[in-house]
Short mmCIF file of C-alpha atoms in Angstrom, two decimals:
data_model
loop_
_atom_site.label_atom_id
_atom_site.label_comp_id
_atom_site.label_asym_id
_atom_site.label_seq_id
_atom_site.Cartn_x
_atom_site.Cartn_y
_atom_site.Cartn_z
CA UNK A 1 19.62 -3.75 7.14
CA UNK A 2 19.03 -0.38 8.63
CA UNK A 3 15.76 0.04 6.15
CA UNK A 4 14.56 -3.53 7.25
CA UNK A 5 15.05 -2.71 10.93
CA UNK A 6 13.73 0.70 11.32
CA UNK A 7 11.05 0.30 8.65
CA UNK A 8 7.52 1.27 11.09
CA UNK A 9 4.11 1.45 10.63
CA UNK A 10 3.43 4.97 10.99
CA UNK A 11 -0.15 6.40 12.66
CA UNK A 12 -1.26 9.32 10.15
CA UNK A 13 -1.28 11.98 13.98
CA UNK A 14 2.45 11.13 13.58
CA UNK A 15 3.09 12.42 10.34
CA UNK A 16 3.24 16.40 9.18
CA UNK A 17 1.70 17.62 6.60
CA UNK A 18 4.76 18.37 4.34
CA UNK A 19 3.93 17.54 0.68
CA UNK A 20 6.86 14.59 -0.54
CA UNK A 21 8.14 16.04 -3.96
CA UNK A 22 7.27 14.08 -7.07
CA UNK A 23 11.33 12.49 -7.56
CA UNK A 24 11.25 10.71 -4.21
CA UNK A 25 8.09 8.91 -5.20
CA UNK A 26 9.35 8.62 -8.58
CA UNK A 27 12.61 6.74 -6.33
CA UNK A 28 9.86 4.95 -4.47
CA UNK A 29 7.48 3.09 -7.34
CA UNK A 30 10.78 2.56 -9.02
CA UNK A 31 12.07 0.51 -5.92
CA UNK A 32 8.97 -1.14 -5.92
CA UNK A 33 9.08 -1.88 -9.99
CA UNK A 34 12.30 -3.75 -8.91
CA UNK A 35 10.18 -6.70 -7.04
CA UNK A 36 10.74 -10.32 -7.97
CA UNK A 37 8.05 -11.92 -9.95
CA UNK A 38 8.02 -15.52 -11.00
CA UNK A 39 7.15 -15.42 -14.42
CA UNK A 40 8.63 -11.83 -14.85
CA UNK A 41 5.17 -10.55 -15.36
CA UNK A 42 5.15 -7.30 -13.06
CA UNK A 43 1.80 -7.71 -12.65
CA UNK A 44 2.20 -4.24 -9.34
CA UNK A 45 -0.15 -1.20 -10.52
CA UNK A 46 -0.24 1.92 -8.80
CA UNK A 47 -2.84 4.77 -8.32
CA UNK A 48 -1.00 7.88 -6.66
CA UNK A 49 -2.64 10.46 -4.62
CA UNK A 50 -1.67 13.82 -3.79
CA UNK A 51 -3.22 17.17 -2.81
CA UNK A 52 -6.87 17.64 -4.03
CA UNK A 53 -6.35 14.40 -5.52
CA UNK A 54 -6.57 12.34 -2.18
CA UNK A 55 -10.47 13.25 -2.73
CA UNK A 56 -11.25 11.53 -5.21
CA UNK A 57 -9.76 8.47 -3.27
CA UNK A 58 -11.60 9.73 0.13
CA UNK A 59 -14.75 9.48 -1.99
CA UNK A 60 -14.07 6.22 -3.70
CA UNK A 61 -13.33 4.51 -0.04
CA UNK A 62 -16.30 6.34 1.09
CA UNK A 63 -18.67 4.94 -1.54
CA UNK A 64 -17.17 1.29 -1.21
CA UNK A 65 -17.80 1.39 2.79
CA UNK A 66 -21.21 2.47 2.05
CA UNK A 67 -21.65 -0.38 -0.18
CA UNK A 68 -20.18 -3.16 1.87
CA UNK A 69 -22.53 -1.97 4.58
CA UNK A 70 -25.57 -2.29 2.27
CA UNK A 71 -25.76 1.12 1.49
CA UNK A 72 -25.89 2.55 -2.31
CA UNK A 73 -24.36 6.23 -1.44
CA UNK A 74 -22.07 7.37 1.97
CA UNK A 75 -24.01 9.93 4.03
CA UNK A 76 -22.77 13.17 3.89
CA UNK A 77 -20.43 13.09 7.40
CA UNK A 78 -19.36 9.53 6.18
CA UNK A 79 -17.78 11.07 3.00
CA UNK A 80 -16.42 14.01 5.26
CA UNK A 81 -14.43 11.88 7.42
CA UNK A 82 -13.08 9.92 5.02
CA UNK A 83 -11.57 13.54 3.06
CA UNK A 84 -10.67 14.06 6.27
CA UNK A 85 -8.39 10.98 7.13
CA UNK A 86 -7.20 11.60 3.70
CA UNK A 87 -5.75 15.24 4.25
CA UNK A 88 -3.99 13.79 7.18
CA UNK A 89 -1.31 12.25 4.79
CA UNK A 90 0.23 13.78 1.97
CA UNK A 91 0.59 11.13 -0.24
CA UNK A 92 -1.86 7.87 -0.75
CA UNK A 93 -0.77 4.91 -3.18
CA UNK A 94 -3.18 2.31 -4.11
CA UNK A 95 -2.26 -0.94 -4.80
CA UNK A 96 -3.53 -4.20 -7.12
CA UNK A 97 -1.74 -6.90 -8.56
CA UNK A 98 -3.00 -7.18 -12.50
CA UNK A 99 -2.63 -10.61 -13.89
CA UNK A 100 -1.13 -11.34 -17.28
CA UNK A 101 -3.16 -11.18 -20.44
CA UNK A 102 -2.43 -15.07 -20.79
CA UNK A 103 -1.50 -15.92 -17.67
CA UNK A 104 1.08 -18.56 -16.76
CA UNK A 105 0.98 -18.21 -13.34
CA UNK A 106 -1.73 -18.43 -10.77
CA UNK A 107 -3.39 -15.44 -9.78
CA UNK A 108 -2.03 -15.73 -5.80
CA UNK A 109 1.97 -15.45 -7.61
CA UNK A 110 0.80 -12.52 -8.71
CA UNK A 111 -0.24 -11.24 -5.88
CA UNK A 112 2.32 -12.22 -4.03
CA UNK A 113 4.50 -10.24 -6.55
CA UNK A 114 2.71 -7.13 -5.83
CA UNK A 115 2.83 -7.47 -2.21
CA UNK A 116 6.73 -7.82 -2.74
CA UNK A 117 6.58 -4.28 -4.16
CA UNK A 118 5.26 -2.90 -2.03
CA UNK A 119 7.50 -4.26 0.92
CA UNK A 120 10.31 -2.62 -1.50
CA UNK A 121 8.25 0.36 -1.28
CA UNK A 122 7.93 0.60 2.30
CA UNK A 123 12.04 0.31 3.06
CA UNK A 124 12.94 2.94 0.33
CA UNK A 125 10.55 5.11 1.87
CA UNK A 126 12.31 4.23 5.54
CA UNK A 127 15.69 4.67 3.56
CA UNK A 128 14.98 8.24 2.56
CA UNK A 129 13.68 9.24 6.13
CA UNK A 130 9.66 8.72 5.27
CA UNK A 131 7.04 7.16 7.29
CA UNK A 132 4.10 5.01 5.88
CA UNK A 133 1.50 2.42 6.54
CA UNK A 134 -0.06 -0.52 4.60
CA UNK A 135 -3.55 -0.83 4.76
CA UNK A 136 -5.95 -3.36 3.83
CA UNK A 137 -9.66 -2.95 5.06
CA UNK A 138 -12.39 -3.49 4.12
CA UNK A 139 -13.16 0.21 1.59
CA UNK A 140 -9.28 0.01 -0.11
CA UNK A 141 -9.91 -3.50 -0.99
CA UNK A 142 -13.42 -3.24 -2.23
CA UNK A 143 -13.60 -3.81 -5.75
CA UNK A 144 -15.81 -0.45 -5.90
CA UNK A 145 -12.82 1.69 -4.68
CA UNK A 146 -10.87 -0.53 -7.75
CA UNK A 147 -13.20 0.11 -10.72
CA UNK A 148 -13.51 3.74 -9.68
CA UNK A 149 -9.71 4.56 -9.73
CA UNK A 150 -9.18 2.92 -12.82
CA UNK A 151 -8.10 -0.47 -12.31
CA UNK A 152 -9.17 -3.20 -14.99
CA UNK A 153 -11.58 -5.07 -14.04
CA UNK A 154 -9.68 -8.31 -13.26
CA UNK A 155 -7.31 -6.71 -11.42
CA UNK A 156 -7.14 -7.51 -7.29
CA UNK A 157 -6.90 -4.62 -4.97
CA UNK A 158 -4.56 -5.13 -2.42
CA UNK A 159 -4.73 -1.81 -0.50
CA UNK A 160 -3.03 1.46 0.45
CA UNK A 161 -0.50 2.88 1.25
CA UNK A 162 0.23 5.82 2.99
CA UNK A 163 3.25 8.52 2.85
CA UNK A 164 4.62 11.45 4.98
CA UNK A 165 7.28 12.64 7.08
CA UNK A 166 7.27 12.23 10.77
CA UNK A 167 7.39 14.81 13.01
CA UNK A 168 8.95 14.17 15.91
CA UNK A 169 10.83 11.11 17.02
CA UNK A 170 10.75 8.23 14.90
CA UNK A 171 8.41 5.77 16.28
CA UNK A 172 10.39 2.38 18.12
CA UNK A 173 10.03 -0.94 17.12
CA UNK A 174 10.57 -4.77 18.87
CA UNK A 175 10.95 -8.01 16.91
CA UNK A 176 11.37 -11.51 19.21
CA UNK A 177 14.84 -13.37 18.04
CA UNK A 178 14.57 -14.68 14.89
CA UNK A 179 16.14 -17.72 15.86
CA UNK A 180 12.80 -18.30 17.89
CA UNK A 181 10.77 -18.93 14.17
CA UNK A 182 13.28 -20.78 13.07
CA UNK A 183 13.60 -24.78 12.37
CA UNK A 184 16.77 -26.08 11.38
CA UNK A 185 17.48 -29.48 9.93
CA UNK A 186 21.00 -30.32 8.87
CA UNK A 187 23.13 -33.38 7.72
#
């Protein structure tokens, strides 16, 4: 419950730079390969960025921001900030739900599925001190920024995700009751 509770969404100024050692995100994408699936299909991929990798994502976002604004190719500053707003985390996952060869389900279970691993993601990463964020704009779920990281072609990109540790205090939080979203009916 601590995970659940504390879990934030975590502005990239708050987190250091400090690179996040390949067994904790081994721990992490194994927490998240433990998400219920109806259908057991797993259908969560991953694309993991780190060091001078997080360009190649910075110009994949870059390029697919370009092209939902009607644009074939970023302009050179464009591409700049987006390496940029990449260097300010150390670790970038991208996310897309991959539907079964012969499907059984419909293609929202499946997403669904992938979102739930990546909420398992998230509170391991709170459980072993890390801060993140989940994004879904407009560039990480362009199906350019999918195609050009590798992800078969009916495969639905759900976002990013971003990793580091915080420095300094660890940002507060405030839920309403949950007794306030709740409807009971009983016997």
């Amino acid at each position: 419950m601590s995970a659940i509770r504390e879990r934030r969404t975590v502005d990239l100024p708050l987190l250091s730079p400090d690179p996040i050692d390949d067994q904790t995100l081994g721990t992490l994408l194994e927490a998240a390969n433990w998400a219920p699936n109806h259908g057991r299909t797993e259908p969560w991929r991953f694309a993991v960025f780190t060091g001078e990798g997080r360009t190649k994502l910075a110009d994949a976002l870059a390029k697919s921001l370009a092209l939902s604004q009607g644009k074939e190719e970023p302009a050179p500053e464009a591409r700049e900030t987006q390496r940029e707003r990449q260097r300010m985390a150390p670790v970038w996952i991208v996310v897309a739900a991959q539907p079964a060869e012969k499907p059984r389900m419909p293609l929202y279970e499946e997403q669904w599925a992938a979102a739930c691993a990546v909420q398992n993601l998230l509170l391991a990463a709170r459980a072993l001190g890390l801060g993140s964020k989940w994004i879904s704009n407009v560039p990480s779920m362009h199906p350019h920024t999918a195609r050009a990281l590798g992800f078969p072609e009916d495969s639905t990109p759900l976002g990013m995700l971003y990793l580091g540790h915080v420095a300094g205090e660890w940002p507060a939080g405030k839920r309403g009751p949950a007794q306030d979203k709740v409807r009971w009916f009983r016997d």
